[in-house]
Amino acid sequence: LKEEATEAIETVADLESLRELKVKYLGKKGELTGILRGMGKLSPEERPVIGSLANDIRGQLEELISEREASFEEKALSEKLHLEKIDVTLPGITHPVGSVHPLNLIIEQIEDIFVGMGFEVAEGPEIETDYYNFEALNFLKDHPARDMQDSFYFTPEMLLRTHTSPVQVRTLEAKEGYVPVRIICPGKVYRRDDDDATHSHQFTQIEGLVVDRGVSMSELNGVLLSFIEKIFGEGTEMRLRPSYFPFTEPSVEVDIYDPERGWIEILGAGMVHPRVLEKAGYNPERYTGFAFGMGVERIAMLKYGIEDIRHFYNNDLRFLRQFRSV
Ligand code: PHE
C-alpha cells in the first residue's frame, strides 16, 4: 500500500487529483485508516507492531502530500505572476488636459492688475432693464443706441445689456451713497452686429468705476496708464482723445501706440456725469468719479496678435491650445 500510494502521489498531475489521493489513503474512509480500524481483530502481540508501522506510513504519506501540495501552489503562483506581469515600458494612456480660454486668461490678468490698485470685482446681470442699460446712464429717449436695430430687446423694457455700464449704476445703488467706490466688472455684452473679423454680436467688456471725494481726471489718467503699461509692457504710450458718452462728461477715447499700426483705440472713459451720480443717490456737489470701459477681445487681439475676433468663439482647439501657458 505504501508503495502504491507513494507512486500515485509522486506522479499526480495537479492539485485537485492530489487532494483526491489524500482522501483515498488518509481520509476517514481511506485505505490506511481502514487498516488502523481493523487492528481490533489482531492479536495483542501484532497490534503495536502493525500500529506503529501504519502510523509511520501515515506520517510519511502526509509529509509527501504536503510537499507536493506546496510545489503545486508554488507553480500556480509563479504562473499567475507571469501572466499578470506588467510591462512598465509600454506607453501609458494620456488624458488630455484642457486649457484656460484666452478671454478668461486676459480677464484674470486685468482683474489682478486692478485688484493690485485697490479695486474690487463686481458683477451684474446680462439681461437688463432699459432703465439700467440706458435711462439711468443719461441716454435720451431717442438716442440711436436704443434703437431695435442696435440692441437685442425681449420686450420694450428688457434687453441684453449692450455694455457693462449698467453695473456702475447697480453698484452705486448697492453702496447707498457711501464712498469710496472702486470696482471693475467683467462680463458679456450683446449688440446687433453682423459678425466679421472685428465685430461679434456677443463680446466681452470690463467696466471700471471710481467714486469718492475729489476724484479727478488726472487720477483716471494715472490709473489707465499704469494698467496699460502692465498689460502691454513698460513704456507703452497712451493718449486721450475727446469723445462723447451720455454718462461721462468730459468723455475720452483712449489710444495706445503700436509700433506697427500706429495709434489704436482701446477703451472709452470719462468723468461720471453728475446726472448719473444724482440718479443713483450720490450728491454730485460732494462726490466725483471716473469710469472706463474696454473691449476684452480687442485687448487680447492686440496683445497676442490675433487677427479675427471669431477665433474666440469658434472653439477650434488649434487656437485654444496655444494659450496653455500664457
Ligand atoms: N460703455 C461704453 C461703451 O460700451 C464704454 C464706456 C464705459 C465709456 C465707461 C465711458 C465710461 O462703449
XYZ file of C-alpha atoms and ligand atoms in Angstrom:
338
model
C 0.000 0.000 0.000
C 2.805 2.399 0.872
C 4.491 1.894 -2.461
C 1.297 2.231 -4.405
C 0.363 5.457 -2.560
C 3.853 6.951 -2.846
C 3.947 6.262 -6.555
C 0.479 7.784 -7.032
C 1.365 10.880 -5.010
C 4.651 11.442 -6.815
C 3.167 11.236 -10.282
C -0.107 13.038 -9.658
C -0.719 15.721 -12.281
C -2.455 18.503 -10.376
C -3.521 19.825 -7.023
C -7.063 18.592 -7.358
C -6.103 14.979 -8.020
C -3.604 15.207 -5.149
C -6.429 16.169 -2.797
C -8.443 13.163 -4.062
C -5.497 10.869 -3.279
C -5.267 12.344 0.203
C -8.889 11.383 0.819
C -8.405 7.995 -0.764
C -5.488 6.994 1.502
C -5.712 9.122 4.602
C -9.388 10.165 4.754
C -11.881 8.813 7.307
C -12.895 6.064 4.925
C -9.430 5.860 3.405
C -7.395 2.727 2.949
C -4.810 3.359 5.660
C -7.463 4.428 8.109
C -9.245 1.150 7.287
C -6.143 -0.784 8.328
C -5.872 1.074 11.627
C -9.562 0.463 12.315
C -9.178 -3.253 11.645
C -6.460 -3.582 14.312
C -9.003 -4.721 16.892
C -9.028 -8.066 15.160
C -5.284 -8.556 15.571
C -3.583 -10.414 18.388
C -2.208 -8.269 21.245
C 1.344 -9.044 20.089
C 0.713 -7.961 16.499
C -1.157 -4.800 17.388
C 1.702 -2.464 18.412
C 3.892 -3.622 15.521
C 1.243 -3.066 12.867
C 0.010 0.078 14.651
C 3.369 1.830 14.655
C 4.048 0.709 11.092
C 0.731 2.131 9.915
C 1.353 5.380 11.789
C 4.812 5.635 10.236
C 3.380 5.191 6.794
C 0.678 7.708 7.558
C 3.265 10.249 8.645
C 5.381 9.666 5.563
C 2.416 9.931 3.234
C 1.232 13.133 4.930
C 4.657 14.656 4.557
C 4.857 13.657 0.936
C 1.435 15.037 0.223
C 2.143 18.381 1.828
C 5.428 18.622 -0.073
C 3.573 18.011 -3.310
C 0.861 20.480 -2.315
C 3.449 23.156 -1.677
C 5.117 22.562 -5.001
C 1.805 22.748 -6.870
C 0.920 26.002 -5.107
C 4.287 27.493 -5.867
C 3.938 26.562 -9.502
C 0.451 28.084 -9.697
C 1.679 31.286 -8.090
C 4.590 31.692 -10.449
C 2.288 31.060 -13.430
C -0.109 33.701 -12.127
C 2.694 36.206 -11.615
C 3.943 35.541 -15.079
C 0.504 36.111 -16.623
C -0.059 39.299 -14.653
C 3.361 40.739 -15.337
C 3.163 44.469 -16.095
C 5.310 45.877 -18.847
C 6.315 49.214 -17.375
C 7.902 50.237 -20.668
C 4.534 50.296 -22.531
C 3.306 53.819 -23.324
C 0.601 54.971 -20.877
C -2.865 56.256 -21.712
C -2.759 60.033 -21.769
C -5.781 62.058 -20.691
C -5.762 65.426 -22.447
C -5.762 68.377 -20.067
C -7.810 71.408 -21.087
C -6.536 74.950 -21.167
C -7.947 78.209 -19.869
C -9.834 80.127 -22.557
C -7.789 83.143 -23.752
C -10.594 85.518 -22.773
C -10.646 84.169 -19.232
C -6.857 84.348 -19.123
C -6.835 88.008 -20.047
C -9.748 88.803 -17.713
C -7.776 87.239 -14.859
C -4.710 89.291 -15.723
C -6.724 92.515 -15.888
C -8.501 91.703 -12.611
C -5.139 91.108 -10.921
C -3.816 94.451 -12.120
C -6.820 96.397 -10.826
C -7.112 94.442 -7.588
C -3.492 95.481 -7.055
C -4.682 99.096 -7.300
C -7.397 98.613 -4.681
C -10.351 97.738 -6.921
C -12.980 95.126 -6.115
C -14.538 92.842 -8.721
C -18.312 93.319 -9.210
C -20.884 91.545 -11.366
C -24.219 92.350 -12.920
C -26.967 90.667 -14.951
C -26.707 90.143 -18.715
C -30.451 90.598 -19.122
C -31.024 94.222 -18.227
C -33.846 96.698 -18.000
C -33.995 99.732 -20.234
C -33.612 101.778 -17.051
C -30.153 100.446 -16.058
C -28.814 99.983 -19.564
C -29.867 103.446 -20.821
C -32.136 105.645 -18.695
C -30.012 105.818 -15.526
C -26.947 106.393 -17.732
C -28.442 109.556 -19.170
C -29.303 108.243 -22.632
C -32.105 110.364 -24.038
C -35.277 108.620 -25.190
C -34.397 108.957 -28.863
C -30.710 108.017 -28.554
C -29.700 105.859 -31.551
C -28.229 103.128 -29.300
C -31.750 102.497 -28.013
C -32.868 101.560 -31.490
C -34.127 97.997 -32.012
C -31.577 97.851 -34.838
C -28.691 98.059 -32.389
C -29.868 96.173 -29.314
C -31.448 92.784 -28.629
C -34.779 93.554 -26.953
C -37.028 90.950 -25.305
C -39.762 93.487 -24.566
C -39.719 97.293 -24.792
C -38.406 97.242 -21.198
C -35.977 94.269 -21.229
C -32.908 93.687 -23.349
C -29.498 92.003 -23.437
C -27.120 94.584 -21.996
C -25.228 96.439 -24.723
C -22.375 97.377 -22.378
C -21.235 96.766 -18.778
C -22.002 100.365 -17.748
C -25.332 99.430 -16.072
C -23.169 97.808 -13.370
C -21.939 101.323 -12.491
C -25.480 102.259 -11.523
C -26.226 98.959 -9.771
C -23.025 99.288 -7.737
C -23.740 102.873 -6.710
C -27.282 101.940 -5.670
C -25.998 98.997 -3.650
C -23.453 101.229 -1.855
C -26.296 103.574 -0.882
C -24.322 106.798 -1.085
C -21.210 105.505 0.695
C -17.683 106.030 -0.624
C -15.147 105.043 -1.743
C -16.466 103.078 -4.702
C -13.707 101.303 -6.610
C -14.838 98.425 -8.792
C -14.193 96.691 -12.049
C -16.787 94.476 -13.690
C -16.008 91.951 -16.414
C -18.885 90.469 -18.398
C -20.553 89.583 -21.669
C -22.372 92.223 -23.696
C -24.512 91.987 -26.827
C -25.077 94.133 -29.894
C -26.857 93.604 -33.157
C -23.821 93.473 -35.401
C -23.096 91.236 -38.357
C -20.180 89.063 -37.292
C -16.924 89.620 -39.152
C -13.216 89.804 -38.326
C -13.698 92.730 -35.943
C -17.385 92.500 -34.935
C -19.188 89.945 -32.834
C -22.828 90.107 -31.666
C -21.560 88.883 -28.291
C -18.337 90.189 -26.838
C -16.717 90.957 -23.507
C -16.177 94.218 -21.666
C -14.538 95.270 -18.436
C -16.078 98.273 -16.763
C -14.310 100.357 -14.163
C -15.788 102.859 -11.712
C -14.250 105.030 -9.019
C -16.349 107.444 -6.950
C -15.046 109.365 -3.945
C -14.396 112.903 -2.726
C -12.020 114.754 -5.003
C -11.581 112.142 -7.732
C -10.055 113.850 -10.768
C -9.254 113.349 -14.417
C -5.555 113.096 -13.575
C -6.265 110.096 -11.357
C -8.105 108.479 -14.282
C -5.071 109.183 -16.438
C -2.715 107.656 -13.878
C -4.788 104.520 -13.278
C -5.180 103.859 -17.015
C -1.514 104.458 -17.805
C -0.363 102.110 -15.113
C -2.874 99.483 -16.318
C -1.715 99.845 -19.924
C 1.948 99.553 -19.004
C 1.242 96.406 -17.022
C -0.730 94.711 -19.781
C 1.214 95.893 -22.881
C 4.629 96.494 -21.350
C 6.558 99.241 -19.627
C 6.898 102.389 -21.698
C 3.758 101.808 -23.824
C 2.497 105.217 -24.909
C -1.076 106.266 -24.269
C -3.135 109.273 -25.343
C -6.607 110.599 -24.520
C -8.830 111.978 -27.295
C -12.006 113.958 -26.602
C -15.117 111.914 -27.237
C -18.742 111.647 -26.209
C -20.716 109.270 -23.989
C -24.047 110.263 -22.439
C -22.918 109.074 -18.981
C -19.499 110.782 -18.777
C -18.512 114.430 -19.017
C -15.908 115.089 -20.194
C -15.530 111.876 -22.174
C -12.396 110.498 -23.777
C -11.294 107.761 -26.092
C -8.032 106.111 -25.015
C -5.447 105.051 -27.624
C -2.182 103.185 -27.251
C 0.730 103.385 -29.640
C 1.590 100.232 -31.540
C 4.882 100.491 -33.475
C 3.428 98.590 -36.429
C -0.060 100.010 -36.622
C 0.231 103.417 -35.019
C -2.365 104.741 -32.558
C -5.060 102.217 -31.712
C -8.199 102.903 -29.715
C -8.588 100.503 -26.782
C -11.182 101.960 -24.434
C -13.702 104.661 -23.621
C -13.641 106.635 -20.392
C -14.579 109.876 -18.693
C -15.698 111.644 -15.538
C -19.013 110.245 -14.297
C -21.809 112.588 -15.411
C -23.341 114.467 -12.434
C -26.783 113.316 -13.543
C -25.709 109.659 -13.254
C -24.421 110.215 -9.712
C -27.558 112.067 -8.757
C -29.953 109.425 -10.123
C -28.045 106.758 -8.166
C -28.314 108.713 -4.917
C -24.909 110.425 -4.783
C -24.629 114.184 -4.307
C -22.594 115.437 -7.308
C -21.598 118.536 -5.313
C -19.721 116.342 -2.850
C -18.522 113.424 -4.930
C -16.911 112.971 -8.290
C -15.858 109.886 -10.122
C -14.442 108.393 -13.266
C -15.448 105.394 -15.321
C -13.945 103.410 -18.154
C -14.992 100.539 -20.353
C -12.792 98.320 -22.506
C -13.344 95.543 -25.012
C -11.539 92.452 -23.744
C -11.283 90.770 -27.168
C -9.676 93.886 -28.560
C -7.060 93.919 -25.824
C -6.376 90.186 -26.270
C -6.150 90.605 -30.061
C -3.588 93.397 -29.710
C -1.591 91.640 -27.014
C -1.415 88.257 -28.755
C -1.624 89.333 -32.396
C -4.976 87.630 -33.044
C -6.389 88.715 -36.393
C -10.028 87.623 -36.216
C -12.418 88.092 -33.264
C -14.340 84.963 -34.329
C -11.424 82.803 -33.156
C -12.587 83.412 -29.582
C -15.949 81.797 -30.274
C -15.295 79.008 -32.789
C -13.753 76.642 -30.220
C -11.067 75.495 -32.614
C -8.697 73.528 -30.387
C -5.700 74.510 -32.537
C -6.395 78.093 -31.479
C -7.327 77.424 -27.846
C -4.313 75.153 -27.165
C -1.925 77.996 -27.853
C -2.961 79.685 -24.609
C -1.971 76.865 -22.281
C 0.878 78.689 -20.630
C 0.401 82.393 -21.275
N -19.974 101.808 -22.154
C -19.104 102.391 -23.166
C -19.178 101.533 -24.441
O -19.655 100.436 -24.365
C -17.680 102.479 -22.690
C -17.515 103.439 -21.558
C -17.587 102.983 -20.244
C -17.256 104.779 -21.766
C -17.408 103.853 -19.196
C -17.080 105.651 -20.751
C -17.144 105.192 -19.451
O -18.742 101.917 -25.476
